[in-house]
């Protein structure tokens, strides 16, 4: 590693100081041009700390044209300028500053700040992108009143949008148009946005609970307008839901959503002007899967819910990111749960924690939901901050109950509306509204790692007494050696006893025990219902006991979870044996029963009938026996398909007819049908007709894609012809092509390397577009473990080359892609040395971004 690289600084939570200046108002003028945009920022500034004389504004990748202080043009020796900041000494307590900068939006491939792609100007300011627009106090605790004037050619850019209310529109004498916007709510600069371009629009109105009318406006790529109507309806449902469940109403006259294809993440909650990745807005039954519809509704909800949890009350500093993200993910999960199958929603959320989040905690990037040091903030938009953050909020909800939680929310808004606050402020509001001491609970904010909760049973036959001994222990993580016991809300039920309803036990120390009097020897405790705490559970249940829970528990999640435990046990035995492990008769019976008599919740039935994915199994091993896991999964699937061949077919035929629309029953039916198809495709005799028929006759993308996937996994010889057909049929729709790219890249055959090379030459592929890049490489690294982890290192080399290529274009996306290389210590020695070499190649590269460097250097130091 070079000396320059080693000296890259961390920012620390402990170093937080309140701002010495406030920016009371920010008036921005943009003269928009793809290669030469001039930004004039007029700031009204007030000194807050009279001892401070230096004003240091951050700025990056900017060309400074001029600075005026109180109306006087400054010369170059009146200020200090470097590639990160503009500093000046100020004598006055109040003054104006007018700063002119020049930008080249078209050359901005990082997609942070102001960028130009697909003939559209667009901004992304969170976390620290605003400093790529003008010199500013780019921190979330500086709240300012924003107004903005957008000037552009009206033929090319008929729509000129920004936050708040449109207060002026006129044509200038030179033919350009000026549109002026004013946002009445003070906000941090990360919530600023502008968009300029030509779009299809879709609009509607919404009546709030208090009777105000809000204009809802969607702006999408020309020709795609009809694909935005589901998102628009989702938005209305989200607005209604937030009024009913949280008593929160929208606060502006207009709510705009713009969909763009060039975007680094899912979506962004800019005040009154959300910007979305087009894949989370544009859906139709023909082009999008049920999962896509689900994601659209949940992300539309997520960004809308930020209006209160994020925008009205924002973060004091970026270490507090989970204040808005954990809480908003919790809110969007609750929304989704009310809109569809509650159990399957919970299962999906838990899968994210158990695979991605547990893996992150076990990796060199481990951090608490409130990190304490950061090199590049963009690296901390993580499953830990978001999803584990949401689990922590969920535990508060479990501990306080709905009424107590809502009382806490009301107090939080009463105290902090219009402020930039900390996670502690949030917990304090919950504590004060409920008169409950949450001191010990706060450890969840500072402690990283995954607690292991072990449960031991003992039964005293004479006294008819069952005792559960619980123990919690959090193993050390890369960032923290010492761990303390955490507050764990444990939901449980006792099967085969009179006390059959679910109860709550709050564990606060390292050890605890629970006794049940007057119970039979056969009474069976079901622990951690609904995954009431984000822990790894260890127990000594037999297959028979687990299968009993899977059939008898009243909690749907617990049924599924018991089966997960079974699968893990069987897989561990298969790996230990190194040969085929015969699945128990009890499983075949249980599946046979489900296939002949599915539960009312068909989507849950489909989940119960699934062999867990590689990632689920891998997370439970160290070192990870890649090949043995993959072999065992293949063998399990083969056993199930053969033993239950008739039942799969029977159930498949029962569920065959579905109407295309996205409704809970149809979604469940499709999920179950396509699970059956997955197993049918493994049987040589019925491949052809069933697969071909479903592919040709599909009335939804869900069914069509399921047929393709089943054909691929089943090794169907006609697969390539189907892929060719699909690629041609959907050439015009990049979002569908992304699915096709992904399917190619997840081909478990060595031919995938040549295929990926060809995909990168495809005329719809672009290294500049994160959706295209992710479609190929996310699929390759996450859905193709066999080829990615090849023992000749070819998979790792491909990813390393890709990260290098991408880092020069878009460091934020490059740094997300590098993640699978970081956990090198979890593999066998051969793979370890290959991965280590890959990491070293990245660390040694001159000019590697902070984004990639932060992760790679941590990995190498681990
Ligand atoms: N705040 C956004 C959300 O959770 C996340 C986000 C969108 C983001 N774009 C970003 C974060 C760019 C970092 C960088 O809804
Ligand atoms: Zn968010």
PDB file of C-alpha atoms in Angstrom, residues 240-486:
ATOM      1  CA  UNK A 240     -53.491   7.126   3.395  1.00  0.00           C
ATOM      2  CA  UNK A 241     -51.669   4.488   5.439  1.00  0.00           C
ATOM      3  CA  UNK A 242     -49.362   7.043   7.086  1.00  0.00           C
ATOM      4  CA  UNK A 243     -52.390   9.126   8.083  1.00  0.00           C
ATOM      5  CA  UNK A 244     -54.202   6.134   9.539  1.00  0.00           C
ATOM      6  CA  UNK A 245     -51.373   4.342  11.281  1.00  0.00           C
ATOM      7  CA  UNK A 246     -49.073   7.229  12.287  1.00  0.00           C
ATOM      8  CA  UNK A 247     -51.367  10.258  12.056  1.00  0.00           C
ATOM      9  CA  UNK A 248     -48.939  11.910   9.624  1.00  0.00           C
ATOM     10  CA  UNK A 249     -50.109  14.050   6.719  1.00  0.00           C
ATOM     11  CA  UNK A 250     -48.266  15.415   3.728  1.00  0.00           C
ATOM     12  CA  UNK A 251     -47.250  19.059   4.052  1.00  0.00           C
ATOM     13  CA  UNK A 252     -46.807  20.607   0.565  1.00  0.00           C
ATOM     14  CA  UNK A 253     -49.245  21.270  -2.270  1.00  0.00           C
ATOM     15  CA  UNK A 254     -47.317  19.143  -4.710  1.00  0.00           C
ATOM     16  CA  UNK A 255     -45.549  15.772  -4.596  1.00  0.00           C
ATOM     17  CA  UNK A 256     -43.382  14.924  -7.569  1.00  0.00           C
ATOM     18  CA  UNK A 257     -41.692  11.660  -8.505  1.00  0.00           C
ATOM     19  CA  UNK A 258     -39.179  11.527 -11.346  1.00  0.00           C
ATOM     20  CA  UNK A 259     -37.945   8.194 -12.724  1.00  0.00           C
ATOM     21  CA  UNK A 260     -34.487   8.036 -14.322  1.00  0.00           C
ATOM     22  CA  UNK A 261     -32.517   5.087 -15.649  1.00  0.00           C
ATOM     23  CA  UNK A 262     -29.139   6.433 -14.478  1.00  0.00           C
ATOM     24  CA  UNK A 263     -29.171   6.237 -10.686  1.00  0.00           C
ATOM     25  CA  UNK A 264     -26.795   4.921  -8.055  1.00  0.00           C
ATOM     26  CA  UNK A 265     -29.329   3.512  -5.631  1.00  0.00           C
ATOM     27  CA  UNK A 266     -33.047   2.758  -5.375  1.00  0.00           C
ATOM     28  CA  UNK A 267     -34.549   6.189  -4.842  1.00  0.00           C
ATOM     29  CA  UNK A 268     -34.064   9.484  -3.028  1.00  0.00           C
ATOM     30  CA  UNK A 269     -36.464  11.352  -0.754  1.00  0.00           C
ATOM     31  CA  UNK A 270     -35.668  14.967  -1.818  1.00  0.00           C
ATOM     32  CA  UNK A 271     -38.285  17.276  -0.333  1.00  0.00           C
ATOM     33  CA  UNK A 272     -41.374  17.275  -2.564  1.00  0.00           C
ATOM     34  CA  UNK A 273     -39.322  15.913  -5.483  1.00  0.00           C
ATOM     35  CA  UNK A 274     -38.370  12.258  -5.143  1.00  0.00           C
ATOM     36  CA  UNK A 275     -35.964  10.907  -7.718  1.00  0.00           C
ATOM     37  CA  UNK A 276     -36.312   7.202  -8.427  1.00  0.00           C
ATOM     38  CA  UNK A 277     -34.377   4.548 -10.217  1.00  0.00           C
ATOM     39  CA  UNK A 278     -36.793   3.775 -13.081  1.00  0.00           C
ATOM     40  CA  UNK A 279     -36.873   0.090 -12.118  1.00  0.00           C
ATOM     41  CA  UNK A 280     -38.741   1.094  -8.944  1.00  0.00           C
ATOM     42  CA  UNK A 281     -41.431   3.067 -10.775  1.00  0.00           C
ATOM     43  CA  UNK A 282     -42.069   1.480 -14.171  1.00  0.00           C
ATOM     44  CA  UNK A 283     -44.007  -1.758 -14.007  1.00  0.00           C
ATOM     45  CA  UNK A 284     -46.589  -3.604 -16.063  1.00  0.00           C
ATOM     46  CA  UNK A 285     -47.713  -7.198 -15.791  1.00  0.00           C
ATOM     47  CA  UNK A 286     -46.062  -7.969 -19.127  1.00  0.00           C
ATOM     48  CA  UNK A 287     -42.681  -6.504 -18.257  1.00  0.00           C
ATOM     49  CA  UNK A 288     -42.316  -6.728 -14.479  1.00  0.00           C
ATOM     50  CA  UNK A 289     -42.469  -9.568 -11.982  1.00  0.00           C
ATOM     51  CA  UNK A 290     -44.600  -9.697  -8.845  1.00  0.00           C
ATOM     52  CA  UNK A 291     -41.393  -9.029  -6.918  1.00  0.00           C
ATOM     53  CA  UNK A 292     -40.867  -5.858  -8.979  1.00  0.00           C
ATOM     54  CA  UNK A 293     -44.399  -4.697  -8.158  1.00  0.00           C
ATOM     55  CA  UNK A 294     -43.738  -5.385  -4.506  1.00  0.00           C
ATOM     56  CA  UNK A 295     -40.492  -3.387  -4.607  1.00  0.00           C
ATOM     57  CA  UNK A 296     -42.179  -0.441  -6.318  1.00  0.00           C
ATOM     58  CA  UNK A 297     -44.847  -0.227  -3.652  1.00  0.00           C
ATOM     59  CA  UNK A 298     -42.396  -0.605  -0.799  1.00  0.00           C
ATOM     60  CA  UNK A 299     -39.884   1.954  -2.134  1.00  0.00           C
ATOM     61  CA  UNK A 300     -42.609   4.442  -3.075  1.00  0.00           C
ATOM     62  CA  UNK A 301     -43.771   4.035   0.526  1.00  0.00           C
ATOM     63  CA  UNK A 302     -40.224   4.309   1.884  1.00  0.00           C
ATOM     64  CA  UNK A 303     -39.470   7.622   0.165  1.00  0.00           C
ATOM     65  CA  UNK A 304     -42.882   9.022   1.038  1.00  0.00           C
ATOM     66  CA  UNK A 305     -42.488   8.070   4.715  1.00  0.00           C
ATOM     67  CA  UNK A 306     -39.149   9.913   4.770  1.00  0.00           C
ATOM     68  CA  UNK A 307     -41.092  13.139   4.467  1.00  0.00           C
ATOM     69  CA  UNK A 308     -41.624  12.938   8.227  1.00  0.00           C
ATOM     70  CA  UNK A 309     -38.900  10.534   9.304  1.00  0.00           C
ATOM     71  CA  UNK A 310     -35.909  12.108   7.572  1.00  0.00           C
ATOM     72  CA  UNK A 311     -37.076  15.425   6.193  1.00  0.00           C
ATOM     73  CA  UNK A 312     -39.223  17.121   8.862  1.00  0.00           C
ATOM     74  CA  UNK A 313     -36.904  15.600  11.459  1.00  0.00           C
ATOM     75  CA  UNK A 314     -33.454  14.945  10.022  1.00  0.00           C
ATOM     76  CA  UNK A 315     -30.041  13.674  11.176  1.00  0.00           C
ATOM     77  CA  UNK A 316     -27.584  15.784  13.154  1.00  0.00           C
ATOM     78  CA  UNK A 317     -24.634  14.115  11.415  1.00  0.00           C
ATOM     79  CA  UNK A 318     -24.181  11.146   9.082  1.00  0.00           C
ATOM     80  CA  UNK A 319     -23.275   8.782  11.911  1.00  0.00           C
ATOM     81  CA  UNK A 320     -26.959   9.074  12.849  1.00  0.00           C
ATOM     82  CA  UNK A 321     -28.085   7.781   9.440  1.00  0.00           C
ATOM     83  CA  UNK A 322     -30.077   4.956  11.019  1.00  0.00           C
ATOM     84  CA  UNK A 323     -32.220   7.582  12.766  1.00  0.00           C
ATOM     85  CA  UNK A 324     -33.978   8.131   9.469  1.00  0.00           C
ATOM     86  CA  UNK A 325     -33.206   4.914   7.586  1.00  0.00           C
ATOM     87  CA  UNK A 326     -33.852   2.297  10.267  1.00  0.00           C
ATOM     88  CA  UNK A 327     -37.073   4.008  11.245  1.00  0.00           C
ATOM     89  CA  UNK A 328     -38.204   4.499   7.655  1.00  0.00           C
ATOM     90  CA  UNK A 329     -37.448   0.894   6.701  1.00  0.00           C
ATOM     91  CA  UNK A 330     -39.485  -0.196   9.733  1.00  0.00           C
ATOM     92  CA  UNK A 331     -42.326   1.997   8.511  1.00  0.00           C
ATOM     93  CA  UNK A 332     -42.157   0.714   4.941  1.00  0.00           C
ATOM     94  CA  UNK A 333     -42.066  -2.899   6.174  1.00  0.00           C
ATOM     95  CA  UNK A 334     -45.178  -2.296   8.240  1.00  0.00           C
ATOM     96  CA  UNK A 335     -46.839  -0.710   5.216  1.00  0.00           C
ATOM     97  CA  UNK A 336     -45.964  -3.668   2.969  1.00  0.00           C
ATOM     98  CA  UNK A 337     -47.145  -6.073   5.596  1.00  0.00           C
ATOM     99  CA  UNK A 338     -50.556  -4.401   5.614  1.00  0.00           C
ATOM    100  CA  UNK A 339     -50.720  -4.479   1.803  1.00  0.00           C
ATOM    101  CA  UNK A 340     -49.890  -8.171   1.208  1.00  0.00           C
ATOM    102  CA  UNK A 341     -49.007 -11.509   2.835  1.00  0.00           C
ATOM    103  CA  UNK A 342     -47.774 -10.500   6.303  1.00  0.00           C
ATOM    104  CA  UNK A 343     -45.936 -13.766   6.912  1.00  0.00           C
ATOM    105  CA  UNK A 344     -44.059 -13.847   3.634  1.00  0.00           C
ATOM    106  CA  UNK A 345     -43.122 -10.207   4.113  1.00  0.00           C
ATOM    107  CA  UNK A 346     -41.570 -11.036   7.426  1.00  0.00           C
ATOM    108  CA  UNK A 347     -39.788 -14.045   5.934  1.00  0.00           C
ATOM    109  CA  UNK A 348     -38.264 -11.865   3.217  1.00  0.00           C
ATOM    110  CA  UNK A 349     -37.085  -9.254   5.711  1.00  0.00           C
ATOM    111  CA  UNK A 350     -35.553 -11.941   7.932  1.00  0.00           C
ATOM    112  CA  UNK A 351     -33.745 -13.494   4.967  1.00  0.00           C
ATOM    113  CA  UNK A 352     -32.044 -10.155   4.311  1.00  0.00           C
ATOM    114  CA  UNK A 353     -30.842 -10.036   7.906  1.00  0.00           C
ATOM    115  CA  UNK A 354     -29.718 -13.667   8.047  1.00  0.00           C
ATOM    116  CA  UNK A 355     -27.809 -13.583   4.798  1.00  0.00           C
ATOM    117  CA  UNK A 356     -26.561 -10.087   3.998  1.00  0.00           C
ATOM    118  CA  UNK A 357     -26.592  -8.491   7.462  1.00  0.00           C
ATOM    119  CA  UNK A 358     -25.115 -11.390   9.418  1.00  0.00           C
ATOM    120  CA  UNK A 359     -22.474 -11.629   6.684  1.00  0.00           C
ATOM    121  CA  UNK A 360     -21.675  -7.937   7.067  1.00  0.00           C
ATOM    122  CA  UNK A 361     -21.340  -8.314  10.835  1.00  0.00           C
ATOM    123  CA  UNK A 362     -18.948 -11.206  10.268  1.00  0.00           C
ATOM    124  CA  UNK A 363     -16.927  -9.219   7.711  1.00  0.00           C
ATOM    125  CA  UNK A 364     -14.120  -6.664   7.928  1.00  0.00           C
ATOM    126  CA  UNK A 365     -16.770  -3.954   7.389  1.00  0.00           C
ATOM    127  CA  UNK A 366     -18.656  -4.806  10.633  1.00  0.00           C
ATOM    128  CA  UNK A 367     -20.142  -1.705  12.243  1.00  0.00           C
ATOM    129  CA  UNK A 368     -22.906  -0.856  14.694  1.00  0.00           C
ATOM    130  CA  UNK A 369     -26.154   0.619  13.340  1.00  0.00           C
ATOM    131  CA  UNK A 370     -24.657   3.938  14.437  1.00  0.00           C
ATOM    132  CA  UNK A 371     -21.088   3.740  13.095  1.00  0.00           C
ATOM    133  CA  UNK A 372     -18.329   5.599  14.935  1.00  0.00           C
ATOM    134  CA  UNK A 373     -15.871   6.199  12.141  1.00  0.00           C
ATOM    135  CA  UNK A 374     -16.200   6.574   8.437  1.00  0.00           C
ATOM    136  CA  UNK A 375     -13.856   7.268   5.556  1.00  0.00           C
ATOM    137  CA  UNK A 376     -16.445   7.512   2.768  1.00  0.00           C
ATOM    138  CA  UNK A 377     -20.031   8.017   3.929  1.00  0.00           C
ATOM    139  CA  UNK A 378     -21.442   6.344   0.832  1.00  0.00           C
ATOM    140  CA  UNK A 379     -20.028   3.063   2.173  1.00  0.00           C
ATOM    141  CA  UNK A 380     -22.369   3.206   5.173  1.00  0.00           C
ATOM    142  CA  UNK A 381     -25.665   2.933   3.362  1.00  0.00           C
ATOM    143  CA  UNK A 382     -25.616  -0.671   4.471  1.00  0.00           C
ATOM    144  CA  UNK A 383     -27.913  -3.521   5.451  1.00  0.00           C
ATOM    145  CA  UNK A 384     -26.703  -2.929   8.993  1.00  0.00           C
ATOM    146  CA  UNK A 385     -27.753   0.724   9.129  1.00  0.00           C
ATOM    147  CA  UNK A 386     -30.958   0.116   7.152  1.00  0.00           C
ATOM    148  CA  UNK A 387     -32.218  -3.367   7.930  1.00  0.00           C
ATOM    149  CA  UNK A 388     -30.680  -4.129  11.292  1.00  0.00           C
ATOM    150  CA  UNK A 389     -31.602  -0.525  12.134  1.00  0.00           C
ATOM    151  CA  UNK A 390     -35.207  -1.422  11.320  1.00  0.00           C
ATOM    152  CA  UNK A 391     -34.980  -4.528  13.522  1.00  0.00           C
ATOM    153  CA  UNK A 392     -33.857  -2.346  16.421  1.00  0.00           C
ATOM    154  CA  UNK A 393     -36.877  -0.080  15.906  1.00  0.00           C
ATOM    155  CA  UNK A 394     -39.056  -3.190  15.648  1.00  0.00           C
ATOM    156  CA  UNK A 395     -37.735  -4.406  19.021  1.00  0.00           C
ATOM    157  CA  UNK A 396     -38.686  -1.045  20.549  1.00  0.00           C
ATOM    158  CA  UNK A 397     -42.128  -1.531  19.064  1.00  0.00           C
ATOM    159  CA  UNK A 398     -42.316  -5.017  20.552  1.00  0.00           C
ATOM    160  CA  UNK A 399     -41.191  -3.779  23.971  1.00  0.00           C
ATOM    161  CA  UNK A 400     -43.506  -0.766  24.094  1.00  0.00           C
ATOM    162  CA  UNK A 401     -46.469  -2.083  22.140  1.00  0.00           C
ATOM    163  CA  UNK A 402     -48.237  -0.212  19.336  1.00  0.00           C
ATOM    164  CA  UNK A 403     -49.816   2.390  21.632  1.00  0.00           C
ATOM    165  CA  UNK A 404     -46.598   3.072  23.516  1.00  0.00           C
ATOM    166  CA  UNK A 405     -44.598   3.246  20.315  1.00  0.00           C
ATOM    167  CA  UNK A 406     -47.051   5.718  18.783  1.00  0.00           C
ATOM    168  CA  UNK A 407     -46.945   7.837  21.942  1.00  0.00           C
ATOM    169  CA  UNK A 408     -43.170   7.913  21.547  1.00  0.00           C
ATOM    170  CA  UNK A 409     -43.496   8.945  17.893  1.00  0.00           C
ATOM    171  CA  UNK A 410     -45.825  11.809  18.830  1.00  0.00           C
ATOM    172  CA  UNK A 411     -43.403  13.051  21.477  1.00  0.00           C
ATOM    173  CA  UNK A 412     -40.519  12.738  19.021  1.00  0.00           C
ATOM    174  CA  UNK A 413     -42.272  15.009  16.513  1.00  0.00           C
ATOM    175  CA  UNK A 414     -43.464  17.402  19.232  1.00  0.00           C
ATOM    176  CA  UNK A 415     -39.915  17.865  20.425  1.00  0.00           C
ATOM    177  CA  UNK A 416     -37.957  17.708  17.219  1.00  0.00           C
ATOM    178  CA  UNK A 417     -40.026  18.821  14.233  1.00  0.00           C
ATOM    179  CA  UNK A 418     -37.770  21.040  12.128  1.00  0.00           C
ATOM    180  CA  UNK A 419     -34.587  19.857  13.856  1.00  0.00           C
ATOM    181  CA  UNK A 420     -31.516  17.757  13.078  1.00  0.00           C
ATOM    182  CA  UNK A 421     -31.201  15.210  15.873  1.00  0.00           C
ATOM    183  CA  UNK A 422     -29.502  12.026  17.060  1.00  0.00           C
ATOM    184  CA  UNK A 423     -30.521   8.416  17.567  1.00  0.00           C
ATOM    185  CA  UNK A 424     -30.323   9.138  21.292  1.00  0.00           C
ATOM    186  CA  UNK A 425     -32.952  11.853  20.938  1.00  0.00           C
ATOM    187  CA  UNK A 426     -35.247   9.304  19.337  1.00  0.00           C
ATOM    188  CA  UNK A 427     -34.786   6.700  22.060  1.00  0.00           C
ATOM    189  CA  UNK A 428     -35.189   9.410  24.694  1.00  0.00           C
ATOM    190  CA  UNK A 429     -38.592  10.365  23.255  1.00  0.00           C
ATOM    191  CA  UNK A 430     -39.625   6.692  23.345  1.00  0.00           C
ATOM    192  CA  UNK A 431     -38.367   6.436  26.918  1.00  0.00           C
ATOM    193  CA  UNK A 432     -40.054   9.598  28.183  1.00  0.00           C
ATOM    194  CA  UNK A 433     -43.390   8.870  26.532  1.00  0.00           C
ATOM    195  CA  UNK A 434     -43.477   5.437  28.156  1.00  0.00           C
ATOM    196  CA  UNK A 435     -41.692   6.071  31.453  1.00  0.00           C
ATOM    197  CA  UNK A 436     -39.492   3.096  30.691  1.00  0.00           C
ATOM    198  CA  UNK A 437     -35.776   3.014  31.245  1.00  0.00           C
ATOM    199  CA  UNK A 438     -34.187   2.205  27.899  1.00  0.00           C
ATOM    200  CA  UNK A 439     -30.575   2.683  29.023  1.00  0.00           C
ATOM    201  CA  UNK A 440     -29.586  -0.935  28.441  1.00  0.00           C
ATOM    202  CA  UNK A 441     -31.511  -1.060  25.166  1.00  0.00           C
ATOM    203  CA  UNK A 442     -29.310   1.732  23.756  1.00  0.00           C
ATOM    204  CA  UNK A 443     -26.418  -0.734  23.500  1.00  0.00           C
ATOM    205  CA  UNK A 444     -27.938  -1.843  20.225  1.00  0.00           C
ATOM    206  CA  UNK A 445     -26.778   1.479  18.774  1.00  0.00           C
ATOM    207  CA  UNK A 446     -23.149   1.108  19.775  1.00  0.00           C
ATOM    208  CA  UNK A 447     -22.511  -2.620  19.596  1.00  0.00           C
ATOM    209  CA  UNK A 448     -21.892  -4.405  16.307  1.00  0.00           C
ATOM    210  CA  UNK A 449     -22.066  -8.149  15.794  1.00  0.00           C
ATOM    211  CA  UNK A 450     -24.668 -10.867  15.886  1.00  0.00           C
ATOM    212  CA  UNK A 451     -25.656 -12.249  19.281  1.00  0.00           C
ATOM    213  CA  UNK A 452     -25.889 -16.013  19.529  1.00  0.00           C
ATOM    214  CA  UNK A 453     -28.857 -17.027  21.635  1.00  0.00           C
ATOM    215  CA  UNK A 454     -28.791 -20.616  22.839  1.00  0.00           C
ATOM    216  CA  UNK A 455     -31.756 -22.415  24.291  1.00  0.00           C
ATOM    217  CA  UNK A 456     -31.548 -25.552  26.418  1.00  0.00           C
ATOM    218  CA  UNK A 457     -34.499 -27.500  27.757  1.00  0.00           C
ATOM    219  CA  UNK A 458     -34.911 -29.690  30.778  1.00  0.00           C
ATOM    220  CA  UNK A 459     -38.054 -31.436  31.888  1.00  0.00           C
ATOM    221  CA  UNK A 460     -38.741 -32.551  35.427  1.00  0.00           C
ATOM    222  CA  UNK A 461     -41.303 -35.331  35.071  1.00  0.00           C
ATOM    223  CA  UNK A 462     -42.136 -35.507  38.788  1.00  0.00           C
ATOM    224  CA  UNK A 463     -42.952 -31.830  39.043  1.00  0.00           C
ATOM    225  CA  UNK A 464     -44.279 -31.666  35.484  1.00  0.00           C
ATOM    226  CA  UNK A 465     -42.033 -28.667  35.022  1.00  0.00           C
ATOM    227  CA  UNK A 466     -40.230 -27.510  31.917  1.00  0.00           C
ATOM    228  CA  UNK A 467     -37.246 -25.189  32.243  1.00  0.00           C
ATOM    229  CA  UNK A 468     -35.680 -23.231  29.420  1.00  0.00           C
ATOM    230  CA  UNK A 469     -32.171 -21.981  29.969  1.00  0.00           C
ATOM    231  CA  UNK A 470     -31.270 -19.086  27.735  1.00  0.00           C
ATOM    232  CA  UNK A 471     -27.784 -17.785  27.112  1.00  0.00           C
ATOM    233  CA  UNK A 472     -26.645 -14.917  24.921  1.00  0.00           C
ATOM    234  CA  UNK A 473     -23.161 -14.185  23.710  1.00  0.00           C
ATOM    235  CA  UNK A 474     -21.951 -11.879  20.974  1.00  0.00           C
ATOM    236  CA  UNK A 475     -18.691 -12.990  19.373  1.00  0.00           C
ATOM    237  CA  UNK A 476     -16.095 -10.260  18.724  1.00  0.00           C
ATOM    238  CA  UNK A 477     -16.241  -8.421  15.400  1.00  0.00           C
ATOM    239  CA  UNK A 478     -13.564  -6.819  13.239  1.00  0.00           C
ATOM    240  CA  UNK A 479     -14.306  -3.397  14.742  1.00  0.00           C
ATOM    241  CA  UNK A 480     -14.951  -4.312  18.396  1.00  0.00           C
ATOM    242  CA  UNK A 481     -13.475  -6.982  20.645  1.00  0.00           C
ATOM    243  CA  UNK A 482     -15.563  -6.585  23.794  1.00  0.00           C
ATOM    244  CA  UNK A 483     -19.286  -7.249  23.786  1.00  0.00           C
ATOM    245  CA  UNK A 484     -21.964  -6.769  26.391  1.00  0.00           C
ATOM    246  CA  UNK A 485     -25.292  -8.542  26.825  1.00  0.00           C
ATOM    247  CA  UNK A 486     -28.165  -6.911  24.932  1.00  0.00           C
TER     248      UNK A 486
END
